[in-house]
Coordinates of C-alpha atoms in Angstrom, one line a residue:
Chain W
G22 CA 61.2 -51.0 86.5
Q23 CA 62.0 -52.3 83.1
Q24 CA 60.3 -55.6 82.2
V25 CA 60.9 -57.7 79.1
M26 CA 58.3 -60.3 78.1
Q27 CA 58.5 -63.0 75.5
I28 CA 55.9 -65.0 73.8
P29 CA 55.2 -67.8 73.4
Q30 CA 56.6 -69.4 76.6
Y31 CA 56.8 -72.8 74.9
Q32 CA 56.7 -73.9 71.2
H33 CA 56.8 -77.4 69.8
V34 CA 57.3 -77.6 66.1
Q35 CA 57.8 -80.4 63.6
E36 CA 61.2 -80.4 62.0
G37 CA 61.1 -78.2 58.9
E38 CA 58.5 -75.9 60.2
D39 CA 59.2 -72.2 61.0
F40 CA 59.4 -70.7 64.4
T41 CA 59.1 -67.2 65.8
T42 CA 59.5 -65.7 69.2
Y43 CA 58.5 -62.2 70.1
C44 CA 60.1 -59.9 72.7
N45 CA 58.4 -56.9 74.2
S46 CA 59.9 -54.3 76.6
S47 CA 58.0 -52.0 78.8
T48 CA 60.5 -49.3 78.1
T49 CA 62.4 -48.0 75.0
L50 CA 65.7 -49.9 74.6
S51 CA 69.1 -48.7 73.6
N52 CA 69.8 -52.1 72.1
I53 CA 68.7 -55.7 72.3
Q54 CA 70.6 -59.0 72.3
W55 CA 69.5 -62.5 71.6
Y56 CA 70.8 -65.6 73.3
K57 CA 70.3 -69.3 72.9
Q58 CA 70.6 -71.6 75.9
R59 CA 70.8 -75.4 75.6
P60 CA 69.6 -77.5 78.5
G61 CA 72.3 -77.5 81.1
G62 CA 74.3 -74.8 79.4
H63 CA 74.8 -71.1 79.7
P64 CA 73.4 -68.4 77.4
V65 CA 75.3 -68.1 74.1
F66 CA 75.2 -64.8 72.4
L67 CA 73.6 -64.8 69.0
I68 CA 73.3 -61.2 67.9
Q69 CA 72.8 -57.6 68.9
L70 CA 70.4 -55.1 67.3
V71 CA 70.9 -51.4 67.8
K72 CA 69.1 -49.4 65.1
S73 CA 65.4 -48.8 64.9
G74 CA 63.8 -51.2 62.4
E75 CA 67.0 -53.1 62.0
V76 CA 66.9 -56.6 60.4
K77 CA 69.8 -59.0 60.6
K78 CA 70.1 -62.5 59.3
Q79 CA 72.2 -65.5 60.3
K80 CA 71.6 -68.4 58.0
R81 CA 68.1 -69.6 58.9
L82 CA 67.7 -67.0 61.7
T83 CA 66.2 -63.6 61.1
F84 CA 66.3 -60.9 63.8
Q85 CA 64.2 -57.8 63.8
F86 CA 64.2 -54.7 66.0
G87 CA 61.0 -52.7 66.1
E88 CA 60.7 -49.1 64.9
A89 CA 59.9 -47.9 68.4
K90 CA 62.8 -50.0 69.8
K91 CA 60.5 -51.6 72.3
N92 CA 60.1 -55.0 70.6
S93 CA 62.0 -57.5 68.7
S94 CA 61.6 -60.9 67.1
L95 CA 63.6 -63.9 66.2
H96 CA 62.4 -66.1 63.3
I97 CA 63.9 -69.5 62.4
T98 CA 63.1 -70.9 59.0
A99 CA 62.9 -74.6 58.5
T100 CA 63.8 -75.6 62.0
Q101 CA 66.2 -78.4 62.7
T102 CA 66.6 -80.6 65.8
T103 CA 69.8 -78.6 66.6
D104 CA 67.7 -75.5 67.1
V105 CA 66.3 -77.0 70.3
G106 CA 66.8 -74.8 73.4
T107 CA 65.5 -71.7 75.1
Y108 CA 65.8 -68.4 73.3
F109 CA 66.2 -65.3 75.4
C110 CA 66.1 -61.7 74.4
A111 CA 67.9 -59.2 76.7
G112 CA 67.3 -55.5 76.5
R113 CA 69.4 -52.6 77.6
G114 CA 67.9 -49.4 78.6
S115 CA 69.3 -46.0 77.9
G116 CA 72.2 -44.8 80.1
T117 CA 73.0 -48.2 81.6
Y118 CA 75.0 -51.3 80.8
K119 CA 72.4 -53.5 82.5
Y120 CA 70.6 -56.0 80.4
I121 CA 67.2 -57.3 81.5
F122 CA 66.4 -60.7 80.2
G123 CA 63.2 -61.7 78.7
T124 CA 61.1 -64.6 80.0
G125 CA 62.4 -66.9 77.3
T126 CA 60.8 -69.2 74.7
R127 CA 61.6 -72.8 75.0
L128 CA 61.7 -74.5 71.6
K129 CA 61.3 -78.2 71.0
V130 CA 61.7 -79.6 67.5
L131 CA 60.1 -83.0 66.8
A132 CA 62.0 -85.1 64.2
Chain Z
G2 CA 86.1 -63.5 70.9
A3 CA 86.4 -62.2 74.4
V4 CA 86.1 -64.8 77.2
V5 CA 84.7 -64.7 80.7
S6 CA 85.5 -67.6 83.0
Q7 CA 83.8 -68.7 86.2
H8 CA 85.1 -70.9 89.0
P9 CA 84.0 -73.3 90.2
S10 CA 81.6 -74.7 87.6
R11 CA 79.8 -76.8 90.2
V12 CA 79.8 -76.7 94.0
I13 CA 77.9 -78.7 96.6
C14 CA 77.9 -77.5 100.1
K15 CA 76.2 -78.0 103.4
S16 CA 73.6 -75.6 104.7
G17 CA 75.1 -72.8 106.7
T18 CA 78.4 -72.6 104.9
S19 CA 79.6 -69.9 102.6
V20 CA 80.5 -70.3 99.0
K21 CA 82.7 -68.0 96.8
I22 CA 82.3 -67.9 93.1
E23 CA 84.9 -66.1 90.9
C24 CA 84.2 -64.4 87.6
R25 CA 87.2 -63.3 85.4
S26 CA 87.4 -61.5 82.1
L27 CA 90.3 -63.1 80.3
D28 CA 91.3 -60.8 77.6
F29 CA 89.7 -57.5 78.4
Q30 CA 89.2 -55.2 81.3
A31 CA 85.8 -54.9 82.9
T32 CA 85.1 -52.1 85.3
T33 CA 81.6 -53.5 85.6
M34 CA 80.4 -57.1 85.9
F35 CA 76.9 -58.4 86.3
W36 CA 75.7 -61.3 88.4
Y37 CA 72.6 -63.3 87.4
R38 CA 70.8 -66.2 89.0
Q39 CA 68.7 -68.7 87.1
F40 CA 66.4 -71.2 88.7
P41 CA 65.4 -74.3 86.7
K42 CA 63.3 -73.5 83.7
Q43 CA 63.3 -69.8 84.4
S44 CA 64.9 -66.8 83.0
L45 CA 68.1 -65.1 84.2
M46 CA 67.4 -62.6 86.9
L47 CA 69.9 -59.8 87.5
M48 CA 71.0 -59.8 91.0
A49 CA 73.6 -57.1 91.2
T50 CA 76.1 -54.9 89.3
S51 CA 79.7 -55.3 90.5
N52 CA 81.7 -52.1 90.2
E53 CA 85.5 -52.1 90.3
G54 CA 86.7 -49.9 93.2
S55 CA 83.2 -49.2 94.6
K56 CA 80.3 -50.9 96.2
A57 CA 78.1 -53.2 94.2
T58 CA 74.6 -52.1 93.2
Y59 CA 71.9 -54.7 94.1
E60 CA 68.6 -55.2 92.4
Q61 CA 65.4 -54.9 94.4
G62 CA 64.8 -57.9 96.6
V63 CA 68.4 -59.1 96.7
E64 CA 70.0 -59.2 100.1
K65 CA 73.4 -57.6 100.0
D66 CA 74.5 -59.1 103.3
K67 CA 73.6 -62.5 101.9
F68 CA 75.3 -62.1 98.5
L69 CA 78.6 -60.4 99.0
I70 CA 80.2 -59.0 95.9
N71 CA 83.8 -57.8 95.6
H72 CA 85.3 -56.4 92.4
A73 CA 88.9 -56.7 93.4
S74 CA 90.4 -55.8 90.0
L75 CA 89.6 -54.9 86.5
T76 CA 89.4 -58.6 85.6
L77 CA 88.0 -60.2 88.7
S78 CA 84.7 -60.1 90.5
T79 CA 83.6 -62.5 93.3
L80 CA 80.2 -63.4 94.6
T81 CA 80.0 -65.0 98.0
V82 CA 76.8 -66.7 99.1
T83 CA 76.9 -66.5 102.8
S84 CA 75.3 -69.0 105.2
A85 CA 73.9 -70.8 102.2
H86 CA 70.5 -72.6 102.5
P87 CA 68.8 -75.1 100.1
E88 CA 66.7 -72.3 98.6
D89 CA 70.0 -70.7 97.4
S90 CA 70.6 -73.6 95.2
S91 CA 70.6 -72.2 91.7
F92 CA 72.7 -71.5 88.6
Y93 CA 74.8 -68.4 89.1
I94 CA 76.1 -66.6 85.9
C95 CA 78.3 -63.6 85.6
S96 CA 78.7 -61.4 82.6
A97 CA 81.1 -58.6 81.7
P98 CA 80.5 -55.9 79.2
D99 CA 83.2 -55.3 76.6
N100 CA 82.7 -51.6 76.0
A101 CA 84.9 -51.6 72.9
A102 CA 82.7 -54.2 71.3
D103 CA 79.5 -52.7 72.8
T104 CA 78.4 -56.2 73.9
Q105 CA 78.6 -58.4 77.0
Y106 CA 80.0 -61.9 77.4
F107 CA 78.7 -64.5 79.8
G108 CA 80.7 -66.9 81.9
P109 CA 79.8 -70.6 81.8
G110 CA 78.0 -70.4 85.1
T111 CA 78.3 -72.1 88.5
R112 CA 75.8 -74.6 89.6
L113 CA 75.3 -74.4 93.4
T114 CA 73.6 -77.1 95.3
V115 CA 73.1 -76.6 99.0
L116 CA 72.3 -79.7 101.0

């Protein structure tokens, strides 16, 4: 079945440094979503990417969908302590509404 | 934006009892809802797809007699954990796709603790 992996599993950065998490699917995706989950909270939707090669920006966050629609990345510029949390990608295969979540990347930002 | 609610947010029960969790889409209709389970420091694992008016579809390895799903209406799905055991303690989250918006919305989750 479809598998979605993320790397790295953990990342500790100094405040102000950049951060990137990578998401790789075993199958071609129809679209991909990114979520942020704070400790003790539920996943909060960040963005959805649909088109091959698509790039979207939200302030300091840049999201990219690969040309083959099998991978994606989330890049945070100049991290802040408020960026702490676990970032998940969730990919949807063709012909289904099911989203399979990636393994997640836990980000810690040191002040 | 669209909202999905879950009830209860937390539940503590004794081993052997059954617990029902409700998931509601508040301002849109959802013919399909998804149930996920998340163990501490792990990802969300899809358990089953709840289908309004028909049987739920379970992912491999999920016992359908253990996790009963009922999609009673276009805005309500319930998950019942039957004969709960401590290993069922987890965070259960539902989501509902909003086809018009081509996205899905998550509920706030239910933290189940089985003693």
